[in-house]
Amino acid sequence: MEKQDISTKIYIETYGCQMNVADSEIVVSILNESGYEKTDDIQSADVILVNTCSIRENAEQRVWGRLDVFRQIKKKNPRLTIGVIGCMAERLKEKLIEEEKAVDIVVGPDAYRELPRLLENAGTGQKAVNVILSREETYADISPVRLDKNHISAFVSIMRGCNNMCSYCIVPYVRGAERSRDPKSILKEIEDLQKQGYKEVTLIGQNVDSYNWKPDKSDKVSFSQLLEMVAQISDKLRVRFSTSHPKDMSDEVLYTMSKYKNICKHIHLPAQSGSTRVLERMKRGYSREWYLNRINAIKQIIPDCAVSTDIMTGFPGETEQDHADTINLMKEVNYDFAYMFKYSERPNTYAARHLKDDIQESIKTQRLTEIIDLQNELSEKSKKEDLGKTFEVLVEGFSKKSKDYLFGRTSQNKVVVFPRLNHTIGDYVDVEIIDCTSATLIGEPTSKKIN
Ligand code: 5AD
Ligand code: SF4
């Protein structure tokens, strides 16, 4: 694609998960190559892109609200091009153009290489939709343009798509089949990040445990092998990963984590429910007992590992007993952190086609409130257990409240605020925990930096 003479300004807004954040960085890279320039000022943009999420109905509602705002901006600036990209683009396709008169292009997660061409056509008044899903696309050769603020921590996509088909989930429909990215391109991207001064990478994929690169048998690379290769790049580079799947998380990965200090001691292991009966209906591929077996393996192999989870409440047919089983699973595991949601029926999924969304909204709300209250207690307990301990903290920025304080994370992914002294962003600082609030640990550095 030829570079344009005058730079065209794109403004991009991102909703949804880490995959979408990483995808927006790929989109900006593709567009930069074609002469577009990113702007943070929506009013001066020539193109507005919104990278969307379909996971729950309220995620889509939020985007519809934003499209109303973009339409108002377009009234003042008729030459503005509006593009919807990502999961909602894939799910709704041309409906987005039909229902929302201001949208010009609709581009799914595997068609971003087409963006320059589609935007150029849109400039001449041609509306366009490209939502073709691919079995191969991993954008392996594209160097993402980092959109994060601090340049300390970056997401690196290691795979795309999902083959799991959990009965409630829209992801396989909007992101297509699972494919792993060439490990060589992953390692190169991370080595470059390290040279640029990044201190932490998070390897991301819908189900990292099923990462499997196998061009031919001799070159096969599993997730634990990839993790080890990344950990060996530099012991000063922290490595995280997300998301693990309980049915696939192997002891091998846990042993690799325990072997390398720079692999962070935190696993996000979505349980969804504590009831085997519900897990079967969700088609999760594991039972409560299997899940607890994985938790025990984590606690035995990596005793200082933090565990977080996703819980969904009000799934079709969920009884009071099922709900009680989720509550007692949470208590048994003692999660450090959790994301909690009400079930939201997604069109065309197995659950939408076969299971009636029969839990009343008021009951969903009541159960969600109960699990949130419980998790607040568990999170507080997890922080209190850190009092008096010393952790290595990677500094990410200044505290919101005062420039005299820094914040960063422990290996366990807990946020710590502490007095700055002569430390700065990007440093590793040993901090003793002396207090905590509901969301944050508060500490004192155990030493000043030796300059
Ligand atoms: N309704 C509510 N929550 C959902 N999730 C996935 N699909 C749905 C749905 N239809 C939640 C799961 C998943 C997280 C990313 O979002 O808990 O782990
Ligand atoms: Fe991410 Fe799933 Fe939302 Fe897509 S639908 S942005 S994959 S959470």
mmCIF file of N, CA and C and ligand atoms in Angstrom, residues 16-17 20 52-55 87 170-171 175 206, ligand 2:
data_model
loop_
_atom_site.group_PDB
_atom_site.id
_atom_site.type_symbol
_atom_site.label_atom_id
_atom_site.label_comp_id
_atom_site.label_asym_id
_atom_site.label_seq_id
_atom_site.Cartn_x
_atom_site.Cartn_y
_atom_site.Cartn_z
ATOM 1 N N GLY A 16 -13.321 -4.335 25.954
ATOM 2 C CA GLY A 16 -13.140 -5.781 26.052
ATOM 3 C C GLY A 16 -11.824 -6.174 26.678
ATOM 4 N N CYS A 17 -11.335 -7.338 26.261
ATOM 5 C CA CYS A 17 -10.248 -7.995 26.985
ATOM 6 C C CYS A 17 -8.873 -7.548 26.497
ATOM 7 N N ASN A 20 -8.098 -7.629 22.804
ATOM 8 C CA ASN A 20 -8.503 -6.451 22.040
ATOM 9 C C ASN A 20 -7.493 -5.325 22.177
ATOM 10 N N THR A 52 -14.336 -3.534 19.524
ATOM 11 C CA THR A 52 -15.507 -3.865 20.340
ATOM 12 C C THR A 52 -15.480 -5.262 20.950
ATOM 13 N N CYS A 53 -16.345 -5.448 21.936
ATOM 14 C CA CYS A 53 -16.477 -6.706 22.674
ATOM 15 C C CYS A 53 -17.939 -7.155 22.639
ATOM 16 N N SER A 54 -18.149 -8.484 22.567
ATOM 17 C CA SER A 54 -19.513 -9.023 22.520
ATOM 18 C C SER A 54 -19.809 -9.969 23.666
ATOM 19 N N ILE A 55 -18.909 -10.022 24.640
ATOM 20 C CA ILE A 55 -18.974 -11.119 25.614
ATOM 21 C C ILE A 55 -20.278 -11.128 26.411
ATOM 22 N N CYS A 87 -14.909 -7.884 17.928
ATOM 23 C CA CYS A 87 -15.857 -8.991 18.130
ATOM 24 C C CYS A 87 -17.292 -8.627 17.745
ATOM 25 N N ILE A 170 -19.531 -16.572 23.317
ATOM 26 C CA ILE A 170 -19.584 -16.055 21.953
ATOM 27 C C ILE A 170 -18.207 -16.112 21.264
ATOM 28 N N VAL A 171 -17.136 -16.264 22.074
ATOM 29 C CA VAL A 171 -15.776 -16.090 21.536
ATOM 30 C C VAL A 171 -15.462 -16.965 20.307
ATOM 31 N N ARG A 175 -14.167 -15.012 17.110
ATOM 32 C CA ARG A 175 -12.708 -15.008 16.952
ATOM 33 C C ARG A 175 -12.192 -16.244 16.236
ATOM 34 N N GLN A 206 -6.709 -16.919 24.418
ATOM 35 C CA GLN A 206 -7.972 -17.319 25.047
ATOM 36 C C GLN A 206 -7.769 -18.517 25.965
HETATM 37 FE FE1 SF4 B 2 -12.298 -10.312 24.251
HETATM 38 FE FE2 SF4 B 2 -14.271 -12.082 24.173
HETATM 39 FE FE3 SF4 B 2 -14.843 -9.514 24.396
HETATM 40 FE FE4 SF4 B 2 -13.892 -10.494 22.117
HETATM 41 S S1 SF4 B 2 -15.835 -11.036 23.067
HETATM 42 S S2 SF4 B 2 -13.222 -8.634 23.164
HETATM 43 S S3 SF4 B 2 -12.521 -12.064 22.844
HETATM 44 S S4 SF4 B 2 -13.784 -10.741 25.914
#
